[in-house]
């Protein structure tokens, strides 16, 4: 199936560049482009995209508010935040608001395309090069929104799997670390996502930091 993508950025040239990269792929198609958050929300309702590439800083309704509006209604569309990171102070909050990941605007084309496919498949995408900086910059001082009651729902094994997800391990790596089958790991992941009402692994990572299961490393 072709992944339907909505590109949102207030700069026309940037939108066109991303759209050209996406449309060149046989399994991806750009169904629309928006110049601000309000237009993005309206077009998403009309066009039903699978993935929204969302800029943060835009006039009028910004990307953070638009992300919240788009994700509060269900699993579609999934939002991939495009950020300059060093300038955007809202990336962490965007993830808390329901975004399925973030990627630097200067990422390589292949990384952008991979991120779209990963997010469309229902997983989360955190740019490896900046994940640690993101967590250090925002997680430590972020207000906690998830209560300990959520943590109490998890079995000890699910809690352990959650900490490994937050550490950035894949299902295969978690299975190897715990000495279990990958199918068992997937079962644990699906169970904890359901119990925590988390959309994907990115949201689970945010919750893990919220609950203090993991802490930013000081390096």
mmCIF file of C-alpha atoms in Angstrom:
data_model
loop_
_atom_site.group_PDB
_atom_site.id
_atom_site.type_symbol
_atom_site.label_atom_id
_atom_site.label_comp_id
_atom_site.label_asym_id
_atom_site.label_seq_id
_atom_site.Cartn_x
_atom_site.Cartn_y
_atom_site.Cartn_z
ATOM 1 C CA UNK A 1 0.000 0.000 0.000
ATOM 2 C CA UNK A 2 1.133 3.533 -0.756
ATOM 3 C CA UNK A 3 1.815 5.724 2.287
ATOM 4 C CA UNK A 4 -0.052 9.014 2.021
ATOM 5 C CA UNK A 5 1.979 11.990 3.263
ATOM 6 C CA UNK A 6 1.003 15.571 4.134
ATOM 7 C CA UNK A 7 3.915 18.034 4.201
ATOM 8 C CA UNK A 8 3.597 21.004 6.569
ATOM 9 C CA UNK A 9 6.078 23.895 6.630
ATOM 10 C CA UNK A 10 5.683 27.648 6.373
ATOM 11 C CA UNK A 11 8.515 27.909 3.834
ATOM 12 C CA UNK A 12 7.397 27.106 0.304
ATOM 13 C CA UNK A 13 10.835 26.000 -0.871
ATOM 14 C CA UNK A 14 11.249 23.632 2.076
ATOM 15 C CA UNK A 15 7.816 22.101 1.476
ATOM 16 C CA UNK A 16 8.592 21.610 -2.199
ATOM 17 C CA UNK A 17 11.919 19.988 -1.392
ATOM 18 C CA UNK A 18 10.437 17.474 1.002
ATOM 19 C CA UNK A 19 7.551 16.781 -1.360
ATOM 20 C CA UNK A 20 9.923 16.071 -4.249
ATOM 21 C CA UNK A 21 11.925 13.606 -2.165
ATOM 22 C CA UNK A 22 8.799 11.794 -1.001
ATOM 23 C CA UNK A 23 7.053 11.672 -4.379
ATOM 24 C CA UNK A 24 10.114 10.109 -6.001
ATOM 25 C CA UNK A 25 9.451 6.901 -4.037
ATOM 26 C CA UNK A 26 7.127 4.255 -5.451
ATOM 27 C CA UNK A 27 5.555 3.456 -2.082
ATOM 28 C CA UNK A 28 5.085 7.053 -0.895
ATOM 29 C CA UNK A 29 2.938 9.888 -2.233
ATOM 30 C CA UNK A 30 2.354 13.480 -1.171
ATOM 31 C CA UNK A 31 -1.383 14.090 -0.963
ATOM 32 C CA UNK A 32 -1.120 17.724 0.118
ATOM 33 C CA UNK A 33 0.982 20.587 1.434
ATOM 34 C CA UNK A 34 0.175 23.108 4.173
ATOM 35 C CA UNK A 35 1.828 26.345 5.223
ATOM 36 C CA UNK A 36 0.644 26.453 8.831
ATOM 37 C CA UNK A 37 -0.951 24.347 11.537
ATOM 38 C CA UNK A 38 -4.549 25.396 10.869
ATOM 39 C CA UNK A 39 -4.258 24.483 7.196
ATOM 40 C CA UNK A 40 -2.619 21.198 8.180
ATOM 41 C CA UNK A 41 -5.508 20.229 10.457
ATOM 42 C CA UNK A 42 -8.060 21.127 7.780
ATOM 43 C CA UNK A 43 -6.231 19.249 5.021
ATOM 44 C CA UNK A 44 -5.685 16.204 7.238
ATOM 45 C CA UNK A 45 -9.438 15.977 7.806
ATOM 46 C CA UNK A 46 -10.046 16.260 4.068
ATOM 47 C CA UNK A 47 -7.220 14.110 2.696
ATOM 48 C CA UNK A 48 -6.776 11.475 5.452
ATOM 49 C CA UNK A 49 -2.966 11.141 5.230
ATOM 50 C CA UNK A 50 -1.092 8.322 6.939
ATOM 51 C CA UNK A 51 1.818 10.540 7.991
ATOM 52 C CA UNK A 52 2.127 14.292 8.527
ATOM 53 C CA UNK A 53 5.592 15.852 8.250
ATOM 54 C CA UNK A 54 5.165 18.699 10.736
ATOM 55 C CA UNK A 55 7.285 21.806 11.180
ATOM 56 C CA UNK A 56 7.252 23.280 14.690
ATOM 57 C CA UNK A 57 7.640 27.002 14.199
ATOM 58 C CA UNK A 58 4.927 28.447 11.993
ATOM 59 C CA UNK A 59 2.747 31.561 12.128
ATOM 60 C CA UNK A 60 -0.787 31.251 13.454
ATOM 61 C CA UNK A 61 -1.388 27.729 14.741
ATOM 62 C CA UNK A 62 2.068 26.277 15.379
ATOM 63 C CA UNK A 63 3.164 22.702 14.858
ATOM 64 C CA UNK A 64 2.838 21.796 18.533
ATOM 65 C CA UNK A 65 -0.815 22.808 18.723
ATOM 66 C CA UNK A 66 -1.549 21.217 15.360
ATOM 67 C CA UNK A 67 0.080 17.965 16.466
ATOM 68 C CA UNK A 68 -2.114 17.862 19.555
ATOM 69 C CA UNK A 69 -5.248 18.410 17.484
ATOM 70 C CA UNK A 70 -4.290 15.794 14.919
ATOM 71 C CA UNK A 71 -3.379 13.054 17.376
ATOM 72 C CA UNK A 72 -6.114 13.443 19.976
ATOM 73 C CA UNK A 73 -8.670 11.767 17.735
ATOM 74 C CA UNK A 74 -6.976 8.421 17.253
ATOM 75 C CA UNK A 75 -4.143 6.596 15.552
ATOM 76 C CA UNK A 76 -4.319 8.477 12.241
ATOM 77 C CA UNK A 77 -2.587 10.475 11.048
ATOM 78 C CA UNK A 78 0.768 9.883 12.649
ATOM 79 C CA UNK A 79 2.949 12.957 13.043
ATOM 80 C CA UNK A 80 6.668 13.128 12.300
ATOM 81 C CA UNK A 81 8.105 16.392 13.586
ATOM 82 C CA UNK A 82 10.743 18.106 11.463
ATOM 83 C CA UNK A 83 12.964 20.320 13.551
ATOM 84 C CA UNK A 84 16.147 22.335 13.580
ATOM 85 C CA UNK A 85 16.379 21.169 17.235
ATOM 86 C CA UNK A 86 18.890 23.742 18.417
ATOM 87 C CA UNK A 87 16.275 26.427 17.814
ATOM 88 C CA UNK A 88 13.122 24.504 18.701
ATOM 89 C CA UNK A 89 12.347 24.344 22.410
ATOM 90 C CA UNK A 90 9.114 22.435 21.916
ATOM 91 C CA UNK A 91 10.288 19.099 20.553
ATOM 92 C CA UNK A 92 9.833 17.235 23.811
ATOM 93 C CA UNK A 93 6.373 18.700 24.286
ATOM 94 C CA UNK A 94 5.506 17.741 20.716
ATOM 95 C CA UNK A 95 6.295 14.127 21.541
ATOM 96 C CA UNK A 96 4.164 14.380 24.664
ATOM 97 C CA UNK A 97 1.387 15.795 22.513
ATOM 98 C CA UNK A 98 1.254 12.681 20.367
ATOM 99 C CA UNK A 99 3.957 12.974 17.731
ATOM 100 C CA UNK A 100 5.451 9.638 16.748
ATOM 101 C CA UNK A 101 8.958 10.984 16.382
ATOM 102 C CA UNK A 102 11.191 13.757 15.204
ATOM 103 C CA UNK A 103 13.884 14.213 12.616
ATOM 104 C CA UNK A 104 16.317 17.013 11.899
ATOM 105 C CA UNK A 105 15.487 19.107 8.842
ATOM 106 C CA UNK A 106 19.016 18.623 7.522
ATOM 107 C CA UNK A 107 18.738 14.832 7.696
ATOM 108 C CA UNK A 108 19.747 12.853 4.632
ATOM 109 C CA UNK A 109 16.960 11.984 2.194
ATOM 110 C CA UNK A 110 17.283 8.282 2.995
ATOM 111 C CA UNK A 111 16.845 9.000 6.705
ATOM 112 C CA UNK A 112 13.717 11.046 6.014
ATOM 113 C CA UNK A 113 12.215 8.308 3.877
ATOM 114 C CA UNK A 114 13.056 5.650 6.454
ATOM 115 C CA UNK A 115 11.454 7.740 9.199
ATOM 116 C CA UNK A 116 8.244 8.126 7.190
ATOM 117 C CA UNK A 117 8.027 4.392 6.585
ATOM 118 C CA UNK A 118 8.777 3.528 10.209
ATOM 119 C CA UNK A 119 6.161 5.930 11.529
ATOM 120 C CA UNK A 120 3.596 4.794 8.943
ATOM 121 C CA UNK A 121 4.145 1.190 10.040
ATOM 122 C CA UNK A 122 3.066 2.126 13.552
ATOM 123 C CA UNK A 123 6.408 2.500 15.278
ATOM 124 C CA UNK A 124 8.175 5.568 16.614
ATOM 125 C CA UNK A 125 11.198 7.322 15.207
ATOM 126 C CA UNK A 126 13.783 9.214 17.230
ATOM 127 C CA UNK A 127 16.734 10.621 15.347
ATOM 128 C CA UNK A 128 19.684 8.711 16.881
ATOM 129 C CA UNK A 129 22.131 11.596 16.641
ATOM 130 C CA UNK A 130 20.045 13.866 18.859
ATOM 131 C CA UNK A 131 18.033 11.521 21.061
ATOM 132 C CA UNK A 132 20.411 11.855 24.004
ATOM 133 C CA UNK A 133 20.472 15.635 23.706
ATOM 134 C CA UNK A 134 16.693 15.726 23.554
ATOM 135 C CA UNK A 135 16.307 13.667 26.692
ATOM 136 C CA UNK A 136 18.952 15.639 28.565
ATOM 137 C CA UNK A 137 17.531 18.976 27.548
ATOM 138 C CA UNK A 138 13.883 18.311 28.220
ATOM 139 C CA UNK A 139 13.140 15.122 30.143
ATOM 140 C CA UNK A 140 14.858 15.986 33.391
ATOM 141 C CA UNK A 141 12.872 19.151 33.916
ATOM 142 C CA UNK A 142 9.643 18.143 32.230
ATOM 143 C CA UNK A 143 6.442 18.105 34.265
ATOM 144 C CA UNK A 144 5.144 14.644 35.040
ATOM 145 C CA UNK A 145 1.788 13.893 33.444
ATOM 146 C CA UNK A 146 1.680 10.127 33.918
ATOM 147 C CA UNK A 147 0.873 8.913 37.413
ATOM 148 C CA UNK A 148 2.374 6.024 39.292
ATOM 149 C CA UNK A 149 -0.941 4.231 38.836
ATOM 150 C CA UNK A 150 0.027 3.628 35.226
ATOM 151 C CA UNK A 151 3.259 2.004 36.309
ATOM 152 C CA UNK A 152 1.396 -0.226 38.757
ATOM 153 C CA UNK A 153 -0.452 -1.786 35.827
ATOM 154 C CA UNK A 154 2.753 -3.274 34.462
ATOM 155 C CA UNK A 155 4.175 -6.636 35.401
ATOM 156 C CA UNK A 156 7.828 -6.681 36.522
ATOM 157 C CA UNK A 157 8.840 -8.017 33.111
ATOM 158 C CA UNK A 158 6.855 -5.346 31.279
ATOM 159 C CA UNK A 159 8.493 -2.698 33.437
ATOM 160 C CA UNK A 160 11.895 -4.110 32.529
ATOM 161 C CA UNK A 161 11.017 -4.087 28.840
ATOM 162 C CA UNK A 162 9.865 -0.472 29.166
ATOM 163 C CA UNK A 163 13.232 0.608 30.552
ATOM 164 C CA UNK A 164 14.988 -1.120 27.648
ATOM 165 C CA UNK A 165 12.695 0.579 25.135
ATOM 166 C CA UNK A 166 13.590 3.900 26.754
ATOM 167 C CA UNK A 167 17.264 2.993 26.373
ATOM 168 C CA UNK A 168 16.700 2.741 22.612
ATOM 169 C CA UNK A 169 16.880 -1.044 22.198
ATOM 170 C CA UNK A 170 15.005 -2.765 19.373
ATOM 171 C CA UNK A 171 12.766 -5.776 19.964
ATOM 172 C CA UNK A 172 15.534 -8.079 18.785
ATOM 173 C CA UNK A 173 18.043 -6.463 21.149
ATOM 174 C CA UNK A 174 15.590 -6.652 24.053
ATOM 175 C CA UNK A 175 14.955 -10.332 23.330
ATOM 176 C CA UNK A 176 18.688 -10.997 23.299
ATOM 177 C CA UNK A 177 19.222 -9.028 26.523
ATOM 178 C CA UNK A 178 16.450 -10.895 28.344
ATOM 179 C CA UNK A 179 17.130 -14.291 26.794
ATOM 180 C CA UNK A 180 13.610 -14.690 25.400
ATOM 181 C CA UNK A 181 12.085 -15.161 21.957
ATOM 182 C CA UNK A 182 11.449 -12.048 19.891
ATOM 183 C CA UNK A 183 7.779 -13.012 19.733
ATOM 184 C CA UNK A 184 7.640 -12.908 23.518
ATOM 185 C CA UNK A 185 9.232 -9.479 23.495
ATOM 186 C CA UNK A 186 6.660 -8.204 21.008
ATOM 187 C CA UNK A 187 3.902 -9.516 23.276
ATOM 188 C CA UNK A 188 5.367 -7.616 26.241
ATOM 189 C CA UNK A 189 5.748 -4.447 24.177
ATOM 190 C CA UNK A 190 2.172 -4.585 22.906
ATOM 191 C CA UNK A 191 0.864 -5.252 26.407
ATOM 192 C CA UNK A 192 2.710 -2.357 28.033
ATOM 193 C CA UNK A 193 1.741 0.043 25.249
ATOM 194 C CA UNK A 194 -1.882 -0.892 25.808
ATOM 195 C CA UNK A 195 -1.692 -0.565 29.587
ATOM 196 C CA UNK A 196 0.033 2.814 29.385
ATOM 197 C CA UNK A 197 -2.268 4.016 26.593
ATOM 198 C CA UNK A 198 0.840 4.809 24.560
ATOM 199 C CA UNK A 199 0.661 5.160 20.790
ATOM 200 C CA UNK A 200 4.112 3.713 20.144
ATOM 201 C CA UNK A 201 7.628 3.246 21.498
ATOM 202 C CA UNK A 202 8.325 6.977 21.433
ATOM 203 C CA UNK A 203 5.394 7.662 23.729
ATOM 204 C CA UNK A 204 6.489 4.759 25.943
ATOM 205 C CA UNK A 205 9.944 6.340 26.220
ATOM 206 C CA UNK A 206 8.437 9.656 27.303
ATOM 207 C CA UNK A 207 6.369 7.861 29.940
ATOM 208 C CA UNK A 208 9.433 6.003 31.214
ATOM 209 C CA UNK A 209 11.189 9.322 31.828
ATOM 210 C CA UNK A 210 8.039 10.840 33.294
ATOM 211 C CA UNK A 211 7.828 8.028 35.829
ATOM 212 C CA UNK A 212 11.510 8.162 36.704
ATOM 213 C CA UNK A 213 12.283 4.660 35.459
ATOM 214 C CA UNK A 214 15.241 6.062 33.574
ATOM 215 C CA UNK A 215 17.246 9.234 33.999
ATOM 216 C CA UNK A 216 19.306 11.294 31.572
ATOM 217 C CA UNK A 217 22.987 10.511 31.709
ATOM 218 C CA UNK A 218 25.230 13.414 32.564
ATOM 219 C CA UNK A 219 27.533 13.116 29.562
#
